[in-house]
Amino acid sequence: MADERVRAIRDDDPLALWPKDKPLPVRLVDYEAVVGAGAIVSSLGNWGYFEGALLTCGLQRSQEEGLRIEGSAVMIAPGLAITATHVFEEYWDDLASGQERMALQGIRSDGSMDVWRVEHITISRADDMALLSVALMSAIHPDWYISTFPLTTRTPTEGELITIVGFREAKEERVIELCEVSSQTSVGDVYVAQGTVGTVYPDGRDAVALPYPAFEVLCGSLGSMSGGAVLEASGKLVGIISRGWMTDAMDGPTYATVINELLTRPIRLDWPPGVYDARPMLYEIDPALVHIEGWEKLIWKDGHLAYKVW
């Protein structure tokens, strides 16, 4: 595999020169179906295909250690990303105490990279999804914009073609540094696979591995793709990568968590400054900032939005 390199310049206040009356532009991922991907994971080739909306999820214990890429994440609104909780779960206590720090990196097609500092993490023990409140810590330019995935609450149907994507670091050459330096270099690759939907589990598959709403995708995945994007044909995020089963044939299956459980989880969002109300729920955020197809088609049950197949 040929390594590709991208670069980001640290900036502690990237909005300092941004006009105060100019909103930060938000663009949905301009998605076209990835041609040629199959059930076995392969390199996407173009790191910047999603223009920063697909993210690495890394942890750092010390400046000397550097950043360890533990999984993937996806940007869904300015200052808000999703990943899989199990990506960082074993480090939860160290994150809470400040012994570990978490950062995300989003790669652009021009060879640049957005770097996001994770400031708040919102999880539920009922599923494998974490909402990450993040702040930008890399330099931007006047034409810079935030790239996000649109969401859908629709349940994919058996036999439907699904694409999964995530980042995997090249372990043989780790040269990522975070926070204390002026430039950063990331080594690895973006991986993709496609497969049809197998079984859908609206109430969870089992009490241990998948006790939450999920669905099966008949394709393979790699470990650090967890938290990456699960996309239906139009490019909407229909889930995130949660679990993968390794087989000799390397064709999965992979299991995805549906995003519906996130809609009524209060989030603390501090970036961009002055944009969000205090602790909004996802479905309450301005549609200009987060695109959610079909949230109104879900049903309220006992004061919560209940998962409904549609």
PDB file of C-alpha atoms in Angstrom:
ATOM      1  CA  MET A   1       0.000   0.000   0.000  1.00  0.00           C
ATOM      2  CA  ALA A   2       1.329   3.429  -0.909  1.00  0.00           C
ATOM      3  CA  ASP A   3       1.099   5.935   1.911  1.00  0.00           C
ATOM      4  CA  GLU A   4      -0.363   9.344   1.242  1.00  0.00           C
ATOM      5  CA  ARG A   5       0.508  12.439   3.254  1.00  0.00           C
ATOM      6  CA  VAL A   6      -1.504  15.502   4.118  1.00  0.00           C
ATOM      7  CA  ARG A   7      -0.683  18.585   6.148  1.00  0.00           C
ATOM      8  CA  ALA A   8      -2.356  20.896   8.655  1.00  0.00           C
ATOM      9  CA  ILE A   9      -1.055  24.048  10.303  1.00  0.00           C
ATOM     10  CA  ARG A  10      -1.954  24.614  13.924  1.00  0.00           C
ATOM     11  CA  ASP A  11      -3.955  27.728  14.786  1.00  0.00           C
ATOM     12  CA  ASP A  12      -5.259  28.257  18.319  1.00  0.00           C
ATOM     13  CA  ASP A  13      -7.842  30.775  17.072  1.00  0.00           C
ATOM     14  CA  PRO A  14      -8.669  29.961  13.442  1.00  0.00           C
ATOM     15  CA  LEU A  15     -11.722  32.277  13.442  1.00  0.00           C
ATOM     16  CA  ALA A  16      -9.775  35.349  14.569  1.00  0.00           C
ATOM     17  CA  LEU A  17      -9.710  36.861  11.068  1.00  0.00           C
ATOM     18  CA  TRP A  18     -13.081  35.481   9.955  1.00  0.00           C
ATOM     19  CA  PRO A  19     -15.592  38.349   9.501  1.00  0.00           C
ATOM     20  CA  LYS A  20     -17.926  38.458  12.495  1.00  0.00           C
ATOM     21  CA  ASP A  21     -21.010  38.930  10.296  1.00  0.00           C
ATOM     22  CA  LYS A  22     -20.098  36.095   7.912  1.00  0.00           C
ATOM     23  CA  PRO A  23     -21.558  32.699   8.872  1.00  0.00           C
ATOM     24  CA  LEU A  24     -19.310  29.700   8.450  1.00  0.00           C
ATOM     25  CA  PRO A  25     -20.478  27.962   5.264  1.00  0.00           C
ATOM     26  CA  VAL A  26     -21.724  24.392   5.635  1.00  0.00           C
ATOM     27  CA  ARG A  27     -21.836  22.025   2.667  1.00  0.00           C
ATOM     28  CA  LEU A  28     -23.253  18.547   2.509  1.00  0.00           C
ATOM     29  CA  VAL A  29     -20.932  15.916   1.087  1.00  0.00           C
ATOM     30  CA  ASP A  30     -21.217  15.869  -2.703  1.00  0.00           C
ATOM     31  CA  TYR A  31     -21.552  12.133  -2.946  1.00  0.00           C
ATOM     32  CA  GLU A  32     -21.404   9.903  -5.969  1.00  0.00           C
ATOM     33  CA  ALA A  33     -21.503   6.162  -5.567  1.00  0.00           C
ATOM     34  CA  VAL A  34     -18.043   4.665  -5.169  1.00  0.00           C
ATOM     35  CA  VAL A  35     -17.570   2.576  -8.301  1.00  0.00           C
ATOM     36  CA  GLY A  36     -15.732  -0.706  -8.112  1.00  0.00           C
ATOM     37  CA  ALA A  37     -15.894  -1.293  -4.354  1.00  0.00           C
ATOM     38  CA  GLY A  38     -16.774  -4.825  -3.298  1.00  0.00           C
ATOM     39  CA  ALA A  39     -17.390  -6.937  -0.231  1.00  0.00           C
ATOM     40  CA  ILE A  40     -13.672  -7.066   0.607  1.00  0.00           C
ATOM     41  CA  VAL A  41     -12.217  -3.827   1.965  1.00  0.00           C
ATOM     42  CA  SER A  42     -10.053  -1.875  -0.475  1.00  0.00           C
ATOM     43  CA  SER A  43      -8.311   1.492  -0.608  1.00  0.00           C
ATOM     44  CA  LEU A  44     -10.492   4.381  -1.718  1.00  0.00           C
ATOM     45  CA  GLY A  45      -7.453   6.035  -3.241  1.00  0.00           C
ATOM     46  CA  ASN A  46      -8.630   9.626  -2.850  1.00  0.00           C
ATOM     47  CA  TRP A  47      -8.178  10.557   0.802  1.00  0.00           C
ATOM     48  CA  GLY A  48     -10.061  13.802   0.392  1.00  0.00           C
ATOM     49  CA  TYR A  49     -13.136  12.313  -1.299  1.00  0.00           C
ATOM     50  CA  PHE A  50     -15.384  13.502   1.553  1.00  0.00           C
ATOM     51  CA  GLU A  51     -13.646  16.909   1.969  1.00  0.00           C
ATOM     52  CA  GLY A  52     -13.082  16.564   5.697  1.00  0.00           C
ATOM     53  CA  ALA A  53     -16.438  15.014   6.669  1.00  0.00           C
ATOM     54  CA  LEU A  54     -14.815  11.600   7.201  1.00  0.00           C
ATOM     55  CA  LEU A  55     -12.499  11.842  10.198  1.00  0.00           C
ATOM     56  CA  THR A  56      -9.800   9.941  11.991  1.00  0.00           C
ATOM     57  CA  CYS A  57     -10.382   9.554  15.720  1.00  0.00           C
ATOM     58  CA  GLY A  58      -7.153   9.616  17.698  1.00  0.00           C
ATOM     59  CA  LEU A  59      -5.959   9.686  21.299  1.00  0.00           C
ATOM     60  CA  GLN A  60      -2.817  11.172  22.788  1.00  0.00           C
ATOM     61  CA  ARG A  61      -1.381  10.593  26.254  1.00  0.00           C
ATOM     62  CA  SER A  62       1.681  12.802  25.879  1.00  0.00           C
ATOM     63  CA  GLN A  63       3.385  15.032  23.350  1.00  0.00           C
ATOM     64  CA  GLU A  64       6.221  12.547  23.080  1.00  0.00           C
ATOM     65  CA  GLU A  65       3.890   9.640  22.336  1.00  0.00           C
ATOM     66  CA  GLY A  66       2.058  11.339  19.498  1.00  0.00           C
ATOM     67  CA  LEU A  67      -1.475  10.635  18.297  1.00  0.00           C
ATOM     68  CA  ARG A  68      -2.754   7.062  18.140  1.00  0.00           C
ATOM     69  CA  ILE A  69      -5.498   6.526  15.567  1.00  0.00           C
ATOM     70  CA  GLU A  70      -8.039   4.306  17.327  1.00  0.00           C
ATOM     71  CA  GLY A  71     -10.985   4.606  14.931  1.00  0.00           C
ATOM     72  CA  SER A  72     -12.959   6.798  12.577  1.00  0.00           C
ATOM     73  CA  ALA A  73     -15.671   9.436  12.962  1.00  0.00           C
ATOM     74  CA  VAL A  74     -18.039  11.511  10.832  1.00  0.00           C
ATOM     75  CA  MET A  75     -18.854  15.210  10.885  1.00  0.00           C
ATOM     76  CA  ILE A  76     -22.602  15.942  10.909  1.00  0.00           C
ATOM     77  CA  ALA A  77     -22.778  19.651  11.878  1.00  0.00           C
ATOM     78  CA  PRO A  78     -20.359  22.484  12.652  1.00  0.00           C
ATOM     79  CA  GLY A  79     -18.525  21.427  15.789  1.00  0.00           C
ATOM     80  CA  LEU A  80     -20.338  18.073  16.053  1.00  0.00           C
ATOM     81  CA  ALA A  81     -19.180  14.590  15.077  1.00  0.00           C
ATOM     82  CA  ILE A  82     -20.192  10.973  15.737  1.00  0.00           C
ATOM     83  CA  THR A  83     -18.021   7.966  16.464  1.00  0.00           C
ATOM     84  CA  ALA A  84     -18.448   4.522  18.000  1.00  0.00           C
ATOM     85  CA  THR A  85     -18.154   4.513  21.795  1.00  0.00           C
ATOM     86  CA  HIS A  86     -16.054   1.358  21.885  1.00  0.00           C
ATOM     87  CA  VAL A  87     -13.304   3.201  19.963  1.00  0.00           C
ATOM     88  CA  PHE A  88     -12.288   5.016  23.160  1.00  0.00           C
ATOM     89  CA  GLU A  89     -14.251   3.234  25.899  1.00  0.00           C
ATOM     90  CA  GLU A  90     -11.231   1.638  27.565  1.00  0.00           C
ATOM     91  CA  TYR A  91      -9.697   5.113  27.953  1.00  0.00           C
ATOM     92  CA  TRP A  92     -12.841   6.734  29.380  1.00  0.00           C
ATOM     93  CA  ASP A  93     -11.461   7.347  32.865  1.00  0.00           C
ATOM     94  CA  ASP A  94      -8.209   8.785  31.489  1.00  0.00           C
ATOM     95  CA  LEU A  95     -10.143  11.083  29.154  1.00  0.00           C
ATOM     96  CA  ALA A  96     -12.284  12.280  32.056  1.00  0.00           C
ATOM     97  CA  SER A  97      -9.192  13.000  34.163  1.00  0.00           C
ATOM     98  CA  GLY A  98      -7.318  14.720  31.343  1.00  0.00           C
ATOM     99  CA  GLN A  99      -4.581  12.089  31.114  1.00  0.00           C
ATOM    100  CA  GLU A 100      -5.697  11.341  27.561  1.00  0.00           C
ATOM    101  CA  ARG A 101      -6.751  13.814  24.902  1.00  0.00           C
ATOM    102  CA  MET A 102      -8.832  13.096  21.820  1.00  0.00           C
ATOM    103  CA  ALA A 103      -8.597  14.770  18.419  1.00  0.00           C
ATOM    104  CA  LEU A 104     -10.144  14.278  14.991  1.00  0.00           C
ATOM    105  CA  GLN A 105      -8.572  14.861  11.591  1.00  0.00           C
ATOM    106  CA  GLY A 106     -10.507  15.504   8.382  1.00  0.00           C
ATOM    107  CA  ILE A 107      -8.644  15.227   5.097  1.00  0.00           C
ATOM    108  CA  ARG A 108      -9.348  17.542   2.138  1.00  0.00           C
ATOM    109  CA  SER A 109      -8.826  16.909  -1.571  1.00  0.00           C
ATOM    110  CA  ASP A 110      -6.345  19.795  -1.778  1.00  0.00           C
ATOM    111  CA  GLY A 111      -3.945  17.986   0.547  1.00  0.00           C
ATOM    112  CA  SER A 112      -4.850  19.985   3.645  1.00  0.00           C
ATOM    113  CA  MET A 113      -6.284  18.612   6.866  1.00  0.00           C
ATOM    114  CA  ASP A 114      -8.727  20.003   9.432  1.00  0.00           C
ATOM    115  CA  VAL A 115      -7.775  19.189  13.016  1.00  0.00           C
ATOM    116  CA  TRP A 116     -10.480  19.198  15.686  1.00  0.00           C
ATOM    117  CA  ARG A 117      -9.986  19.144  19.450  1.00  0.00           C
ATOM    118  CA  VAL A 118     -12.612  17.058  21.252  1.00  0.00           C
ATOM    119  CA  GLU A 119     -13.996  19.134  24.121  1.00  0.00           C
ATOM    120  CA  HIS A 120     -17.071  17.196  25.278  1.00  0.00           C
ATOM    121  CA  ILE A 121     -18.246  13.609  24.782  1.00  0.00           C
ATOM    122  CA  THR A 122     -21.892  12.558  25.114  1.00  0.00           C
ATOM    123  CA  ILE A 123     -22.570   8.831  25.363  1.00  0.00           C
ATOM    124  CA  SER A 124     -25.313   6.441  26.399  1.00  0.00           C
ATOM    125  CA  ARG A 125     -24.704   2.983  27.775  1.00  0.00           C
ATOM    126  CA  ALA A 126     -27.709   1.854  25.735  1.00  0.00           C
ATOM    127  CA  ASP A 127     -25.846   1.962  22.409  1.00  0.00           C
ATOM    128  CA  ASP A 128     -22.422   2.209  20.759  1.00  0.00           C
ATOM    129  CA  MET A 129     -22.608   5.837  19.595  1.00  0.00           C
ATOM    130  CA  ALA A 130     -20.860   8.913  20.946  1.00  0.00           C
ATOM    131  CA  LEU A 131     -21.523  12.549  20.073  1.00  0.00           C
ATOM    132  CA  LEU A 132     -18.314  14.565  20.039  1.00  0.00           C
ATOM    133  CA  SER A 133     -18.369  18.321  20.607  1.00  0.00           C
ATOM    134  CA  VAL A 134     -15.265  19.629  18.852  1.00  0.00           C
ATOM    135  CA  ALA A 135     -13.416  22.884  18.221  1.00  0.00           C
ATOM    136  CA  LEU A 136     -11.225  23.631  15.233  1.00  0.00           C
ATOM    137  CA  MET A 137      -7.509  23.976  15.946  1.00  0.00           C
ATOM    138  CA  SER A 138      -6.038  24.299  12.447  1.00  0.00           C
ATOM    139  CA  ALA A 139      -5.678  27.230  10.080  1.00  0.00           C
ATOM    140  CA  ILE A 140      -8.397  28.054   7.552  1.00  0.00           C
ATOM    141  CA  HIS A 141      -8.600  30.262   4.448  1.00  0.00           C
ATOM    142  CA  PRO A 142     -11.319  32.651   3.143  1.00  0.00           C
ATOM    143  CA  ASP A 143     -12.933  29.942   0.975  1.00  0.00           C
ATOM    144  CA  TRP A 144     -12.896  27.309   3.716  1.00  0.00           C
ATOM    145  CA  TYR A 145     -16.149  25.533   4.565  1.00  0.00           C
ATOM    146  CA  ILE A 146     -17.388  22.797   6.882  1.00  0.00           C
ATOM    147  CA  SER A 147     -18.208  19.547   5.119  1.00  0.00           C
ATOM    148  CA  THR A 148     -20.887  17.357   6.727  1.00  0.00           C
ATOM    149  CA  PHE A 149     -22.799  14.163   6.045  1.00  0.00           C
ATOM    150  CA  PRO A 150     -26.594  14.377   5.747  1.00  0.00           C
ATOM    151  CA  LEU A 151     -28.437  11.946   8.029  1.00  0.00           C
ATOM    152  CA  THR A 152     -31.467   9.774   7.454  1.00  0.00           C
ATOM    153  CA  THR A 153     -33.629   7.935   9.972  1.00  0.00           C
ATOM    154  CA  ARG A 154     -34.787   5.543   7.258  1.00  0.00           C
ATOM    155  CA  THR A 155     -34.181   1.873   7.876  1.00  0.00           C
ATOM    156  CA  PRO A 156     -32.331   0.197   5.015  1.00  0.00           C
ATOM    157  CA  THR A 157     -34.093  -2.814   3.568  1.00  0.00           C
ATOM    158  CA  GLU A 158     -32.792  -6.325   3.064  1.00  0.00           C
ATOM    159  CA  GLY A 159     -30.848  -6.549  -0.207  1.00  0.00           C
ATOM    160  CA  GLU A 160     -30.186  -2.791  -0.425  1.00  0.00           C
ATOM    161  CA  LEU A 161     -26.642  -1.788  -1.426  1.00  0.00           C
ATOM    162  CA  ILE A 162     -24.694  -0.027   1.350  1.00  0.00           C
ATOM    163  CA  THR A 163     -21.242   1.596   1.300  1.00  0.00           C
ATOM    164  CA  ILE A 164     -19.001   1.766   4.369  1.00  0.00           C
ATOM    165  CA  VAL A 165     -15.889   3.962   4.681  1.00  0.00           C
ATOM    166  CA  GLY A 166     -13.313   4.542   7.392  1.00  0.00           C
ATOM    167  CA  PHE A 167      -9.677   5.448   8.007  1.00  0.00           C
ATOM    168  CA  ARG A 168      -6.903   3.074   8.990  1.00  0.00           C
ATOM    169  CA  GLU A 169      -3.515   4.283  10.106  1.00  0.00           C
ATOM    170  CA  ALA A 170      -0.368   2.765   8.626  1.00  0.00           C
ATOM    171  CA  LYS A 171       1.041   1.221  11.797  1.00  0.00           C
ATOM    172  CA  GLU A 172       4.506   0.709  10.389  1.00  0.00           C
ATOM    173  CA  GLU A 173       5.154   4.453  10.224  1.00  0.00           C
ATOM    174  CA  ARG A 174       3.399   6.576  12.823  1.00  0.00           C
ATOM    175  CA  VAL A 175       4.449  10.210  12.437  1.00  0.00           C
ATOM    176  CA  ILE A 176       1.360  12.016  13.686  1.00  0.00           C
ATOM    177  CA  GLU A 177       1.843  14.737  16.275  1.00  0.00           C
ATOM    178  CA  LEU A 178      -0.809  16.826  17.961  1.00  0.00           C
ATOM    179  CA  CYS A 179      -1.323  20.171  19.667  1.00  0.00           C
ATOM    180  CA  GLU A 180       2.217  21.278  20.450  1.00  0.00           C
ATOM    181  CA  VAL A 181       3.626  21.607  16.952  1.00  0.00           C
ATOM    182  CA  SER A 182       2.952  23.883  13.998  1.00  0.00           C
ATOM    183  CA  SER A 183       2.486  21.156  11.414  1.00  0.00           C
ATOM    184  CA  GLN A 184       1.107  17.619  11.377  1.00  0.00           C
ATOM    185  CA  THR A 185       1.550  14.643   9.130  1.00  0.00           C
ATOM    186  CA  SER A 186      -0.833  11.693   9.004  1.00  0.00           C
ATOM    187  CA  VAL A 187       0.035   8.350   7.450  1.00  0.00           C
ATOM    188  CA  GLY A 188      -2.535   5.727   6.477  1.00  0.00           C
ATOM    189  CA  ASP A 189      -5.371   5.179   4.055  1.00  0.00           C
ATOM    190  CA  VAL A 190      -9.119   5.537   3.586  1.00  0.00           C
ATOM    191  CA  TYR A 191     -10.840   2.198   3.097  1.00  0.00           C
ATOM    192  CA  VAL A 192     -14.161   1.344   1.503  1.00  0.00           C
ATOM    193  CA  ALA A 193     -16.378  -1.709   1.069  1.00  0.00           C
ATOM    194  CA  GLN A 194     -19.842  -2.316  -0.326  1.00  0.00           C
ATOM    195  CA  GLY A 195     -22.383  -4.974   0.437  1.00  0.00           C
ATOM    196  CA  THR A 196     -26.084  -5.583   0.626  1.00  0.00           C
ATOM    197  CA  VAL A 197     -28.128  -5.369   3.807  1.00  0.00           C
ATOM    198  CA  GLY A 198     -28.670  -8.701   5.511  1.00  0.00           C
ATOM    199  CA  THR A 199     -30.772  -8.908   8.646  1.00  0.00           C
ATOM    200  CA  VAL A 200     -32.190  -5.756  10.274  1.00  0.00           C
ATOM    201  CA  TYR A 201     -32.368  -5.764  14.093  1.00  0.00           C
ATOM    202  CA  PRO A 202     -34.701  -2.928  15.190  1.00  0.00           C
ATOM    203  CA  ASP A 203     -34.602  -4.204  18.790  1.00  0.00           C
ATOM    204  CA  GLY A 204     -31.000  -5.404  18.808  1.00  0.00           C
ATOM    205  CA  ARG A 205     -29.486  -8.708  17.763  1.00  0.00           C
ATOM    206  CA  ASP A 206     -28.458 -10.056  21.187  1.00  0.00           C
ATOM    207  CA  ALA A 207     -27.947  -8.958  24.779  1.00  0.00           C
ATOM    208  CA  VAL A 208     -24.138  -8.715  24.613  1.00  0.00           C
ATOM    209  CA  ALA A 209     -22.557  -7.744  21.278  1.00  0.00           C
ATOM    210  CA  LEU A 210     -25.447  -5.851  19.651  1.00  0.00           C
ATOM    211  CA  PRO A 211     -28.165  -5.022  22.198  1.00  0.00           C
ATOM    212  CA  TYR A 212     -29.171  -1.865  20.300  1.00  0.00           C
ATOM    213  CA  PRO A 213     -30.929  -1.185  16.962  1.00  0.00           C
ATOM    214  CA  ALA A 214     -28.574  -2.261  14.195  1.00  0.00           C
ATOM    215  CA  PHE A 215     -28.387  -3.899  10.794  1.00  0.00           C
ATOM    216  CA  GLU A 216     -26.071  -6.298   9.042  1.00  0.00           C
ATOM    217  CA  VAL A 217     -24.053  -5.343   5.956  1.00  0.00           C
ATOM    218  CA  LEU A 218     -22.643  -8.228   3.944  1.00  0.00           C
ATOM    219  CA  CYS A 219     -19.127  -6.878   3.524  1.00  0.00           C
ATOM    220  CA  GLY A 220     -15.874  -6.806   5.431  1.00  0.00           C
ATOM    221  CA  SER A 221     -14.342  -4.028   7.547  1.00  0.00           C
ATOM    222  CA  LEU A 222     -11.100  -3.305   9.391  1.00  0.00           C
ATOM    223  CA  GLY A 223     -10.699  -2.544  13.077  1.00  0.00           C
ATOM    224  CA  SER A 224     -10.068   1.191  12.992  1.00  0.00           C
ATOM    225  CA  MET A 225     -12.943   1.737  10.554  1.00  0.00           C
ATOM    226  CA  SER A 226     -15.218   1.591  13.631  1.00  0.00           C
ATOM    227  CA  GLY A 227     -17.099   4.879  13.913  1.00  0.00           C
ATOM    228  CA  GLY A 228     -16.886   5.414  10.152  1.00  0.00           C
ATOM    229  CA  ALA A 229     -19.706   6.169   7.750  1.00  0.00           C
ATOM    230  CA  VAL A 230     -22.422   3.750   6.636  1.00  0.00           C
ATOM    231  CA  LEU A 231     -24.057   5.268   3.559  1.00  0.00           C
ATOM    232  CA  GLU A 232     -27.121   4.462   1.497  1.00  0.00           C
ATOM    233  CA  ALA A 233     -27.183   4.999  -2.264  1.00  0.00           C
ATOM    234  CA  SER A 234     -27.733   8.768  -2.163  1.00  0.00           C
ATOM    235  CA  GLY A 235     -24.873   9.304   0.299  1.00  0.00           C
ATOM    236  CA  LYS A 236     -26.975   9.897   3.413  1.00  0.00           C
ATOM    237  CA  LEU A 237     -25.590   8.556   6.667  1.00  0.00           C
ATOM    238  CA  VAL A 238     -27.850   5.684   7.673  1.00  0.00           C
ATOM    239  CA  GLY A 239     -25.601   4.384  10.444  1.00  0.00           C
ATOM    240  CA  ILE A 240     -22.055   4.154  11.750  1.00  0.00           C
ATOM    241  CA  ILE A 241     -19.719   1.161  11.705  1.00  0.00           C
ATOM    242  CA  SER A 242     -20.005  -0.654  15.012  1.00  0.00           C
ATOM    243  CA  ARG A 243     -18.777  -4.245  14.769  1.00  0.00           C
ATOM    244  CA  GLY A 244     -17.062  -6.372  12.174  1.00  0.00           C
ATOM    245  CA  TRP A 245     -16.581 -10.123  12.000  1.00  0.00           C
ATOM    246  CA  MET A 246     -13.267 -11.304  10.563  1.00  0.00           C
ATOM    247  CA  THR A 247     -13.548 -14.309   8.271  1.00  0.00           C
ATOM    248  CA  ASP A 248     -11.046 -16.136   6.077  1.00  0.00           C
ATOM    249  CA  ALA A 249     -12.760 -14.650   3.040  1.00  0.00           C
ATOM    250  CA  MET A 250     -12.501 -11.106   4.535  1.00  0.00           C
ATOM    251  CA  ASP A 251     -16.089 -10.399   3.463  1.00  0.00           C
ATOM    252  CA  GLY A 252     -17.663  -9.744   6.853  1.00  0.00           C
ATOM    253  CA  PRO A 253     -20.354  -9.263   7.861  1.00  0.00           C
ATOM    254  CA  THR A 254     -20.158  -5.773   9.341  1.00  0.00           C
ATOM    255  CA  TYR A 255     -22.772  -4.403  11.731  1.00  0.00           C
ATOM    256  CA  ALA A 256     -23.967  -0.799  11.737  1.00  0.00           C
ATOM    257  CA  THR A 257     -25.693   1.138  14.502  1.00  0.00           C
ATOM    258  CA  VAL A 258     -28.659   3.238  13.361  1.00  0.00           C
ATOM    259  CA  ILE A 259     -28.468   6.957  14.165  1.00  0.00           C
ATOM    260  CA  ASN A 260     -32.004   7.379  15.572  1.00  0.00           C
ATOM    261  CA  GLU A 261     -30.962   6.969  19.205  1.00  0.00           C
ATOM    262  CA  LEU A 262     -28.907  10.163  18.922  1.00  0.00           C
ATOM    263  CA  LEU A 263     -31.776  12.479  18.063  1.00  0.00           C
ATOM    264  CA  THR A 264     -32.934  13.231  21.620  1.00  0.00           C
ATOM    265  CA  ARG A 265     -29.573  13.186  23.379  1.00  0.00           C
ATOM    266  CA  PRO A 266     -28.745  16.657  24.795  1.00  0.00           C
ATOM    267  CA  ILE A 267     -25.378  17.917  23.521  1.00  0.00           C
ATOM    268  CA  ARG A 268     -23.086  20.613  24.840  1.00  0.00           C
ATOM    269  CA  LEU A 269     -21.886  22.585  21.811  1.00  0.00           C
ATOM    270  CA  ASP A 270     -19.525  25.536  22.250  1.00  0.00           C
ATOM    271  CA  TRP A 271     -18.074  25.857  18.740  1.00  0.00           C
ATOM    272  CA  PRO A 272     -18.554  27.884  16.625  1.00  0.00           C
ATOM    273  CA  PRO A 273     -18.995  30.500  19.396  1.00  0.00           C
ATOM    274  CA  GLY A 274     -22.527  31.881  19.704  1.00  0.00           C
ATOM    275  CA  VAL A 275     -24.110  29.540  17.169  1.00  0.00           C
ATOM    276  CA  TYR A 276     -25.923  26.982  19.339  1.00  0.00           C
ATOM    277  CA  ASP A 277     -28.401  27.234  22.180  1.00  0.00           C
ATOM    278  CA  ALA A 278     -27.412  25.602  25.453  1.00  0.00           C
ATOM    279  CA  ARG A 279     -27.454  21.790  25.229  1.00  0.00           C
ATOM    280  CA  PRO A 280     -29.711  21.284  22.205  1.00  0.00           C
ATOM    281  CA  MET A 281     -30.966  17.914  21.064  1.00  0.00           C
ATOM    282  CA  LEU A 282     -29.913  16.898  17.579  1.00  0.00           C
ATOM    283  CA  TYR A 283     -33.376  17.236  16.054  1.00  0.00           C
ATOM    284  CA  GLU A 284     -33.691  20.765  17.523  1.00  0.00           C
ATOM    285  CA  ILE A 285     -30.632  22.141  15.700  1.00  0.00           C
ATOM    286  CA  ASP A 286     -31.222  24.520  12.781  1.00  0.00           C
ATOM    287  CA  PRO A 287     -31.683  22.448   9.575  1.00  0.00           C
ATOM    288  CA  ALA A 288     -29.182  24.775   7.910  1.00  0.00           C
ATOM    289  CA  LEU A 289     -26.551  23.282  10.240  1.00  0.00           C
ATOM    290  CA  VAL A 290     -27.572  19.614  10.321  1.00  0.00           C
ATOM    291  CA  HIS A 291     -29.625  17.814   7.676  1.00  0.00           C
ATOM    292  CA  ILE A 292     -31.844  15.019   9.057  1.00  0.00           C
ATOM    293  CA  GLU A 293     -34.170  13.243   6.664  1.00  0.00           C
ATOM    294  CA  GLY A 294     -37.251  11.784   8.293  1.00  0.00           C
ATOM    295  CA  TRP A 295     -36.872  12.633  11.972  1.00  0.00           C
ATOM    296  CA  GLU A 296     -40.549  13.605  12.066  1.00  0.00           C
ATOM    297  CA  LYS A 297     -41.504  10.105  10.902  1.00  0.00           C
ATOM    298  CA  LEU A 298     -40.352   8.583  14.168  1.00  0.00           C
ATOM    299  CA  ILE A 299     -42.781   8.166  17.041  1.00  0.00           C
ATOM    300  CA  TRP A 300     -42.767   9.469  20.597  1.00  0.00           C
ATOM    301  CA  LYS A 301     -43.061   6.778  23.266  1.00  0.00           C
ATOM    302  CA  ASP A 302     -42.802   7.403  27.014  1.00  0.00           C
ATOM    303  CA  GLY A 303     -41.237  10.797  26.404  1.00  0.00           C
ATOM    304  CA  HIS A 304     -38.618   9.524  23.957  1.00  0.00           C
ATOM    305  CA  LEU A 305     -38.355   9.166  20.200  1.00  0.00           C
ATOM    306  CA  ALA A 306     -38.843   5.479  19.518  1.00  0.00           C
ATOM    307  CA  TYR A 307     -37.190   3.604  16.657  1.00  0.00           C
ATOM    308  CA  LYS A 308     -39.628   2.914  13.842  1.00  0.00           C
ATOM    309  CA  VAL A 309     -38.933   1.073  10.628  1.00  0.00           C
ATOM    310  CA  TRP A 310     -39.860   3.124   7.571  1.00  0.00           C
TER     311      TRP A 310
END
